[in-house]
Tab-separated table of C-alpha atoms in Angstrom:
chain	number	residue	atom	x	y	z
A	180	UNK	CA	-16.446	0.463	-38.753
A	181	UNK	CA	-17.215	-2.088	-36.066
A	182	UNK	CA	-14.310	-3.535	-34.078
A	183	UNK	CA	-13.042	-4.041	-30.509
A	184	UNK	CA	-11.460	-0.900	-29.112
A	185	UNK	CA	-11.627	1.496	-26.170
A	186	UNK	CA	-13.323	4.861	-25.793
A	187	UNK	CA	-10.240	6.342	-24.132
A	188	UNK	CA	-7.779	5.041	-26.709
A	189	UNK	CA	-10.032	6.285	-29.488
A	190	UNK	CA	-10.862	9.660	-27.994
A	191	UNK	CA	-9.381	10.169	-24.533
A	192	UNK	CA	-6.397	11.963	-23.069
A	193	UNK	CA	-4.955	12.139	-19.546
A	194	UNK	CA	-2.572	15.008	-18.791
A	195	UNK	CA	-0.513	13.560	-15.962
A	196	UNK	CA	2.216	15.071	-13.840
A	197	UNK	CA	4.959	14.120	-16.305
A	198	UNK	CA	3.227	12.469	-19.254
A	199	UNK	CA	0.273	12.535	-21.635
A	200	UNK	CA	-1.599	9.250	-22.108
A	201	UNK	CA	-5.000	8.004	-23.251
A	202	UNK	CA	-6.110	6.780	-19.844
A	203	UNK	CA	-5.165	5.752	-16.320
A	204	UNK	CA	-1.749	5.927	-14.596
A	205	UNK	CA	-1.119	2.199	-14.935
A	206	UNK	CA	-1.374	2.191	-18.736
A	207	UNK	CA	1.914	2.187	-20.665
A	208	UNK	CA	0.729	3.796	-23.895
A	209	UNK	CA	2.051	7.366	-24.076
A	210	UNK	CA	1.206	10.294	-26.306
A	211	UNK	CA	4.092	12.175	-24.658
A	212	UNK	CA	6.539	10.732	-22.116
A	213	UNK	CA	8.719	12.588	-19.576
A	214	UNK	CA	6.657	15.639	-20.412
A	215	UNK	CA	7.147	18.927	-18.565
A	216	UNK	CA	5.344	21.448	-20.734
A	217	UNK	CA	7.280	21.366	-24.001
A	218	UNK	CA	5.384	22.308	-27.208
A	219	UNK	CA	2.843	19.557	-27.762
A	220	UNK	CA	2.951	17.987	-31.214
A	221	UNK	CA	-0.659	17.212	-32.149
A	222	UNK	CA	0.476	15.632	-35.418
A	223	UNK	CA	2.695	13.212	-33.512
A	224	UNK	CA	-0.229	12.427	-31.189
A	225	UNK	CA	-2.430	11.654	-34.212
A	226	UNK	CA	0.269	9.446	-35.712
A	227	UNK	CA	0.553	7.405	-32.513
A	228	UNK	CA	-3.179	7.292	-31.912
A	229	UNK	CA	-3.859	6.111	-35.458
A	230	UNK	CA	-1.172	3.426	-35.116
A	231	UNK	CA	-2.994	1.864	-32.153
A	232	UNK	CA	-6.424	2.296	-33.737
A	233	UNK	CA	-5.232	0.455	-36.854
A	234	UNK	CA	-3.980	-2.352	-34.617
A	235	UNK	CA	-7.423	-2.548	-32.995
A	236	UNK	CA	-9.129	-2.658	-36.392
A	237	UNK	CA	-6.993	-5.672	-37.333
A	238	UNK	CA	-7.842	-7.411	-34.051
A	239	UNK	CA	-4.260	-7.010	-32.843
A	240	UNK	CA	-4.967	-5.635	-29.349
A	241	UNK	CA	-1.916	-3.851	-27.875
A	242	UNK	CA	-0.399	-5.854	-25.044
A	243	UNK	CA	-0.947	-2.880	-22.710
A	244	UNK	CA	-4.705	-3.199	-23.290
A	245	UNK	CA	-5.198	-6.978	-23.138
A	246	UNK	CA	-7.784	-7.875	-20.496
A	247	UNK	CA	-8.948	-4.300	-19.888
A	248	UNK	CA	-12.632	-4.040	-18.968
A	249	UNK	CA	-12.949	-0.878	-21.087
A	250	UNK	CA	-12.612	-2.822	-24.332
A	251	UNK	CA	-15.866	-3.075	-26.266
A	252	UNK	CA	-17.032	-3.916	-29.761
A	253	UNK	CA	-19.002	-1.220	-31.538
A	254	UNK	CA	-18.996	1.136	-34.505
A	255	UNK	CA	-16.307	3.703	-33.748
A	256	UNK	CA	-16.228	7.187	-35.344
A	257	UNK	CA	-14.029	7.306	-38.435
A	258	UNK	CA	-12.778	10.818	-37.750
A	259	UNK	CA	-10.377	11.199	-34.804
A	260	UNK	CA	-11.423	13.514	-32.017
A	261	UNK	CA	-10.917	14.024	-28.301
A	262	UNK	CA	-14.034	13.581	-26.180
A	263	UNK	CA	-12.485	13.307	-22.686
A	264	UNK	CA	-9.458	15.051	-21.216
A	265	UNK	CA	-8.400	14.461	-17.607
A	266	UNK	CA	-6.290	17.362	-16.337
A	267	UNK	CA	-4.130	15.858	-13.580
A	268	UNK	CA	-0.908	17.858	-13.786
A	269	UNK	CA	-1.362	19.657	-10.443
A	270	UNK	CA	-1.109	18.183	-6.938
A	271	UNK	CA	-1.642	20.969	-4.397
A	272	UNK	CA	-4.679	20.377	-2.174
A	273	UNK	CA	-6.361	22.007	0.824
A	274	UNK	CA	-7.603	18.673	2.147
A	275	UNK	CA	-5.726	15.737	3.698
A	276	UNK	CA	-7.777	12.608	2.989
A	277	UNK	CA	-5.998	9.716	4.625
A	278	UNK	CA	-6.656	7.424	1.644
A	279	UNK	CA	-5.093	9.875	-0.835
A	280	UNK	CA	-1.721	9.153	-2.412
A	281	UNK	CA	-0.658	12.804	-2.095
A	282	UNK	CA	-1.357	12.836	1.641
A	283	UNK	CA	1.602	10.500	2.198
A	284	UNK	CA	4.013	13.354	1.400
A	285	UNK	CA	1.854	16.449	1.711
A	286	UNK	CA	4.708	18.944	1.840
A	287	UNK	CA	6.253	17.692	-1.392
A	288	UNK	CA	3.027	17.474	-3.390
A	289	UNK	CA	1.777	20.841	-2.157
A	290	UNK	CA	4.952	22.472	-3.461
A	291	UNK	CA	5.030	20.532	-6.761
A	292	UNK	CA	4.686	22.777	-9.828
A	293	UNK	CA	2.664	21.302	-12.656
A	294	UNK	CA	3.099	22.313	-16.273
A	295	UNK	CA	0.687	24.585	-18.119
A	296	UNK	CA	-1.871	22.468	-19.968
A	297	UNK	CA	-3.424	25.296	-21.986
A	298	UNK	CA	-0.914	25.010	-24.875
A	299	UNK	CA	-1.982	21.360	-25.295
A	300	UNK	CA	-5.662	22.290	-25.332
A	301	UNK	CA	-5.033	25.097	-27.815
A	302	UNK	CA	-2.966	22.823	-30.058
A	303	UNK	CA	-5.738	20.217	-30.132
A	304	UNK	CA	-8.297	22.906	-30.793
A	305	UNK	CA	-6.286	24.301	-33.715
A	306	UNK	CA	-6.326	20.826	-35.267
A	307	UNK	CA	-10.111	20.702	-34.751
A	308	UNK	CA	-9.732	17.625	-32.531
A	309	UNK	CA	-11.994	18.779	-29.703
A	310	UNK	CA	-15.377	17.070	-30.170
A	311	UNK	CA	-17.786	18.405	-27.532
A	312	UNK	CA	-14.958	17.591	-25.163
A	313	UNK	CA	-15.370	17.114	-21.417
A	314	UNK	CA	-12.482	18.455	-19.335
A	315	UNK	CA	-12.130	16.622	-16.011
A	316	UNK	CA	-10.110	18.903	-13.713
A	317	UNK	CA	-8.909	16.200	-11.329
A	318	UNK	CA	-5.280	16.764	-10.299
A	319	UNK	CA	-4.843	18.526	-6.957
A	320	UNK	CA	-7.451	21.035	-5.787
A	321	UNK	CA	-8.806	23.279	-8.545
A	322	UNK	CA	-9.701	26.117	-6.153
A	323	UNK	CA	-5.994	26.295	-5.249
A	324	UNK	CA	-5.215	27.343	-8.830
A	325	UNK	CA	-4.555	31.068	-9.349
A	326	UNK	CA	-7.913	32.647	-10.217
A	327	UNK	CA	-6.724	33.689	-13.667
A	328	UNK	CA	-5.756	30.098	-14.471
A	329	UNK	CA	-9.122	28.745	-13.350
A	330	UNK	CA	-10.912	31.467	-15.317
A	331	UNK	CA	-8.869	30.574	-18.415
A	332	UNK	CA	-10.083	26.951	-18.245
A	333	UNK	CA	-13.671	28.092	-17.942
A	334	UNK	CA	-13.469	30.656	-20.734
A	335	UNK	CA	-11.790	28.115	-23.007
A	336	UNK	CA	-14.658	25.684	-22.366
A	337	UNK	CA	-17.300	28.333	-22.977
A	338	UNK	CA	-15.611	29.513	-26.182
A	339	UNK	CA	-15.032	26.063	-27.662
A	340	UNK	CA	-18.118	24.040	-26.780
A	341	UNK	CA	-16.444	22.027	-24.018
A	342	UNK	CA	-17.920	20.741	-20.761
A	343	UNK	CA	-16.254	20.757	-17.346
A	344	UNK	CA	-16.090	18.430	-14.343
A	345	UNK	CA	-14.382	20.053	-11.371
A	346	UNK	CA	-13.244	17.541	-8.761
A	347	UNK	CA	-12.967	19.636	-5.605
A	348	UNK	CA	-12.822	19.272	-1.834
A	349	UNK	CA	-15.589	21.864	-1.572
A	350	UNK	CA	-13.699	23.635	1.210
A	351	UNK	CA	-13.219	26.830	-0.793
A	352	UNK	CA	-16.163	28.286	-2.699
A	353	UNK	CA	-15.319	29.528	-6.199
A	354	UNK	CA	-17.448	32.171	-7.896
A	355	UNK	CA	-15.793	31.189	-11.188
A	356	UNK	CA	-16.936	27.566	-10.898
A	357	UNK	CA	-20.401	28.687	-9.797
A	358	UNK	CA	-20.556	30.868	-12.921
A	359	UNK	CA	-19.743	27.884	-15.162
A	360	UNK	CA	-22.442	25.875	-13.380
A	361	UNK	CA	-24.931	28.686	-13.928
A	362	UNK	CA	-24.284	28.328	-17.668
A	363	UNK	CA	-24.999	24.556	-17.478
A	364	UNK	CA	-21.448	23.873	-18.632
A	365	UNK	CA	-19.947	22.405	-15.456
A	366	UNK	CA	-20.510	19.944	-12.648
A	367	UNK	CA	-18.592	19.722	-9.429
A	368	UNK	CA	-17.731	16.362	-7.859
A	369	UNK	CA	-17.108	16.431	-4.108
A	370	UNK	CA	-16.132	13.419	-1.976
A	371	UNK	CA	-17.678	14.136	1.405
A	372	UNK	CA	-17.779	10.444	2.375
A	373	UNK	CA	-19.665	11.100	5.585
A	374	UNK	CA	-22.853	12.370	7.132
A	375	UNK	CA	-21.404	13.446	10.460
A	376	UNK	CA	-18.688	15.855	11.514
A	377	UNK	CA	-16.802	13.196	13.469
A	378	UNK	CA	-16.490	10.848	10.507
A	379	UNK	CA	-15.683	13.682	8.097
A	380	UNK	CA	-12.773	14.860	10.244
A	381	UNK	CA	-11.506	11.305	10.656
A	382	UNK	CA	-11.383	10.794	6.894
A	383	UNK	CA	-10.467	14.279	5.663
A	384	UNK	CA	-8.243	15.320	8.581
A	385	UNK	CA	-9.340	18.947	8.269
A	386	UNK	CA	-11.973	20.873	10.208
A	387	UNK	CA	-14.274	22.050	7.434
A	388	UNK	CA	-17.431	19.946	7.731
A	389	UNK	CA	-19.963	22.754	8.173
A	390	UNK	CA	-18.236	24.964	5.601
A	391	UNK	CA	-18.295	22.228	2.940
A	392	UNK	CA	-22.041	21.649	3.343
A	393	UNK	CA	-22.664	25.409	3.244
A	394	UNK	CA	-20.714	25.568	-0.012
A	395	UNK	CA	-22.673	22.634	-1.440
A	396	UNK	CA	-25.874	24.556	-0.842
A	397	UNK	CA	-24.429	27.642	-2.570
A	398	UNK	CA	-23.267	25.603	-5.561
A	399	UNK	CA	-26.640	23.846	-5.727
A	400	UNK	CA	-28.409	27.197	-5.914
A	401	UNK	CA	-25.944	28.491	-8.539
A	402	UNK	CA	-26.214	25.511	-10.877
A	403	UNK	CA	-28.727	25.569	-13.693
A	404	UNK	CA	-29.355	21.891	-14.336
A	405	UNK	CA	-29.565	20.678	-17.909
A	406	UNK	CA	-30.785	17.081	-18.070
A	407	UNK	CA	-29.882	16.882	-21.777
A	408	UNK	CA	-26.153	17.246	-21.120
A	409	UNK	CA	-26.182	16.401	-17.379
A	410	UNK	CA	-24.413	19.608	-16.405
A	411	UNK	CA	-25.071	22.246	-13.753
A	412	UNK	CA	-25.133	19.642	-10.961
A	413	UNK	CA	-23.401	19.099	-7.652
A	414	UNK	CA	-22.339	15.430	-7.571
A	415	UNK	CA	-21.730	14.277	-4.012
A	416	UNK	CA	-19.481	11.254	-3.761
A	417	UNK	CA	-19.601	8.699	-0.962
A	418	UNK	CA	-16.494	6.521	-0.882
A	419	UNK	CA	-17.290	3.489	1.263
A	420	UNK	CA	-14.377	2.798	3.617
A	421	UNK	CA	-14.959	-0.483	5.489
A	422	UNK	CA	-14.504	-0.025	9.212
A	423	UNK	CA	-14.768	3.764	8.976
A	424	UNK	CA	-17.982	4.943	7.268
A	425	UNK	CA	-19.617	1.693	6.165
A	426	UNK	CA	-22.602	1.892	8.495
A	427	UNK	CA	-26.105	2.396	7.162
A	428	UNK	CA	-26.601	5.139	9.738
A	429	UNK	CA	-23.668	7.141	8.320
A	430	UNK	CA	-24.815	6.772	4.726
A	431	UNK	CA	-28.368	7.774	5.654
A	432	UNK	CA	-27.034	10.871	7.442
A	433	UNK	CA	-25.063	11.751	4.295
A	434	UNK	CA	-28.155	11.369	2.109
A	435	UNK	CA	-30.226	13.487	4.496
A	436	UNK	CA	-27.628	16.267	4.360
A	437	UNK	CA	-27.442	16.031	0.564
A	438	UNK	CA	-31.198	16.437	0.286
A	439	UNK	CA	-31.245	19.354	2.734
A	440	UNK	CA	-28.799	21.393	0.624
A	441	UNK	CA	-30.598	20.709	-2.656
A	442	UNK	CA	-28.195	18.242	-4.262
A	443	UNK	CA	-29.654	15.965	-6.932
A	444	UNK	CA	-26.857	13.513	-7.664
A	445	UNK	CA	-24.836	11.097	-5.531
A	446	UNK	CA	-22.048	8.755	-6.550
A	447	UNK	CA	-21.083	5.533	-4.757
A	448	UNK	CA	-17.520	4.211	-4.696
A	449	UNK	CA	-15.356	1.912	-2.583
A	450	UNK	CA	-11.984	3.008	-1.193
A	451	UNK	CA	-9.418	1.750	-3.689
A	452	UNK	CA	-6.655	0.660	-1.322
A	453	UNK	CA	-9.094	-1.497	0.639
A	454	UNK	CA	-10.689	-2.735	-2.570
A	455	UNK	CA	-7.393	-3.766	-4.156
A	456	UNK	CA	-6.506	-5.779	-1.064
A	457	UNK	CA	-9.924	-7.383	-0.552
A	458	UNK	CA	-11.790	-7.629	-3.859
A	459	UNK	CA	-11.032	-11.365	-4.231
A	460	UNK	CA	-12.305	-12.090	-0.714
A	461	UNK	CA	-15.981	-12.444	0.254
A	462	UNK	CA	-17.480	-9.009	0.799
A	463	UNK	CA	-18.723	-7.986	4.274
A	464	UNK	CA	-22.488	-8.492	4.381
A	465	UNK	CA	-23.159	-4.939	5.559
A	466	UNK	CA	-22.012	-3.685	2.136
A	467	UNK	CA	-25.037	-5.358	0.550
A	468	UNK	CA	-27.225	-3.283	2.881
A	469	UNK	CA	-25.498	-0.126	1.645
A	470	UNK	CA	-26.083	-1.168	-1.956
A	471	UNK	CA	-29.789	-1.679	-1.316
A	472	UNK	CA	-30.101	1.703	0.323
A	473	UNK	CA	-28.221	3.423	-2.513
A	474	UNK	CA	-30.826	2.028	-4.916
A	475	UNK	CA	-33.628	3.350	-2.707
A	476	UNK	CA	-32.068	6.795	-3.075
A	477	UNK	CA	-33.013	6.832	-6.745
A	478	UNK	CA	-36.412	8.115	-5.656
A	479	UNK	CA	-34.774	11.439	-4.817
A	480	UNK	CA	-31.404	11.461	-6.591
A	481	UNK	CA	-29.598	10.442	-9.704
A	482	UNK	CA	-27.320	7.653	-8.400
A	483	UNK	CA	-24.292	6.240	-10.179
A	484	UNK	CA	-21.486	3.869	-9.269
A	485	UNK	CA	-17.723	4.087	-9.675
A	486	UNK	CA	-15.995	1.105	-11.277
A	487	UNK	CA	-15.223	-0.826	-8.105
A	488	UNK	CA	-18.763	-0.318	-6.816
A	489	UNK	CA	-19.962	-1.788	-10.122
A	490	UNK	CA	-17.778	-4.809	-9.434
A	491	UNK	CA	-19.268	-4.965	-5.950
A	492	UNK	CA	-22.720	-5.398	-7.485
A	493	UNK	CA	-21.330	-8.183	-9.656
A	494	UNK	CA	-19.834	-9.950	-6.636
A	495	UNK	CA	-23.130	-9.647	-4.855
A	496	UNK	CA	-24.839	-11.619	-7.609
A	497	UNK	CA	-22.486	-14.491	-6.748
A	498	UNK	CA	-22.057	-14.173	-2.993
A	499	UNK	CA	-25.407	-12.992	-1.641
A	500	UNK	CA	-27.580	-16.108	-1.722
A	501	UNK	CA	-30.655	-14.157	-0.601
A	502	UNK	CA	-30.467	-11.584	-3.375
A	503	UNK	CA	-33.129	-11.895	-6.069
A	504	UNK	CA	-33.008	-8.361	-7.424
A	505	UNK	CA	-31.574	-6.957	-10.637
A	506	UNK	CA	-28.019	-5.674	-10.832
A	507	UNK	CA	-28.495	-1.967	-11.782
A	508	UNK	CA	-25.018	-1.939	-13.359
A	509	UNK	CA	-25.557	-4.980	-15.574
A	510	UNK	CA	-25.182	-2.934	-18.766
A	511	UNK	CA	-21.913	-1.286	-17.674
A	512	UNK	CA	-18.318	-2.427	-18.139
A	513	UNK	CA	-17.155	-4.846	-15.490
A	514	UNK	CA	-20.462	-6.616	-14.979
C-alpha cells in the first residue's frame, strides 16, 4: 500500500540508554520508556507500531513526526519487520572527542552500566521480526565491551542473517570484528577526522594517531568486500569542524592516508554542534572547496554524506553563485 510514512517508524528500532524507540533521541515515540532491561514485550511493540502505521495510512501523521525529512511516500511492506536496530545502550569509550556529548562528563559515562540488549534481539527473532536486519553498534566504544558480549553480537548476526555496523574509535583492534568483516557481514565506521597527528590529537584528545591508522590497515586486509550487500569495508569518516580541520590540505592528507592503508570508503559529515548553531547562516566559502574535493575522491573511493553534509550541498545550490554542477545528493532526503 502506498502512503506517507518513515522507514524507521515502519521498520526501525533504537535501543537507547533508558528507552526503546523507532529513531533518534529527539523523537517522542517510545516502544519502551524508562527501560532498564526488563523483559521486552514484542507483542506490545507490535501493537504500538501498528497503531502509528495505521495513522500514517489514514494520512494522520503523528505530531512527533510532522515536518521530519525522513517522511516519504512509497509502497511500504505489508508485513511488519525490523530492518535497522541501533544499539546505543552503552557509553564507555576509550576516546575523548571534544565534540562528543559523553566527553563532557567522562567519568560518569565511562562508569555507566547499560542494560543487556540480547533479550530484546532474541524476543524479536522469536517473533520472526528480524528481516535481514542491520545492527548498528553505536553506543560507547564496542571494543570496550567484554569479549564474550561482543562475540555474542557477532554470532547472533551470523546465525540469524543479520548485518553489522561497528562504530569504533579504531584505537583497539578486535579480532572478533575482523572475523565478522572476513565473512562480509560487518563494516566498521571510524571517525578519524584528520590527516595529521597534530589535528587528530586536538580533536580526539588521545595519543593514538599512528595506532589507529595501523589498525585501519589491518581491518582493511581482514575485510572481504561484498559489493552486493556493501559489507566487509572500513568506512573512514571525516567530520568537518570549521576552524579546526576544514582546510583542503587536511582533508587531502586524510584521503592520502586512507588510500595508503587500503580503505575504499569515506564518509563526509559536519560537526553537529557547529551545524546546529550555523546552518541558517551563509556557509564559509572554503566548505564548497571541500565538497568539490570530496566528489573528486569518487575516482578512488565510495563517498557518502551524512545528513547535515547533504543539507550543505543543498545550501550550496542557493548560496554559491558560481556553482553550475549537479548536487550529488539530490535524490536523498533533505535535498
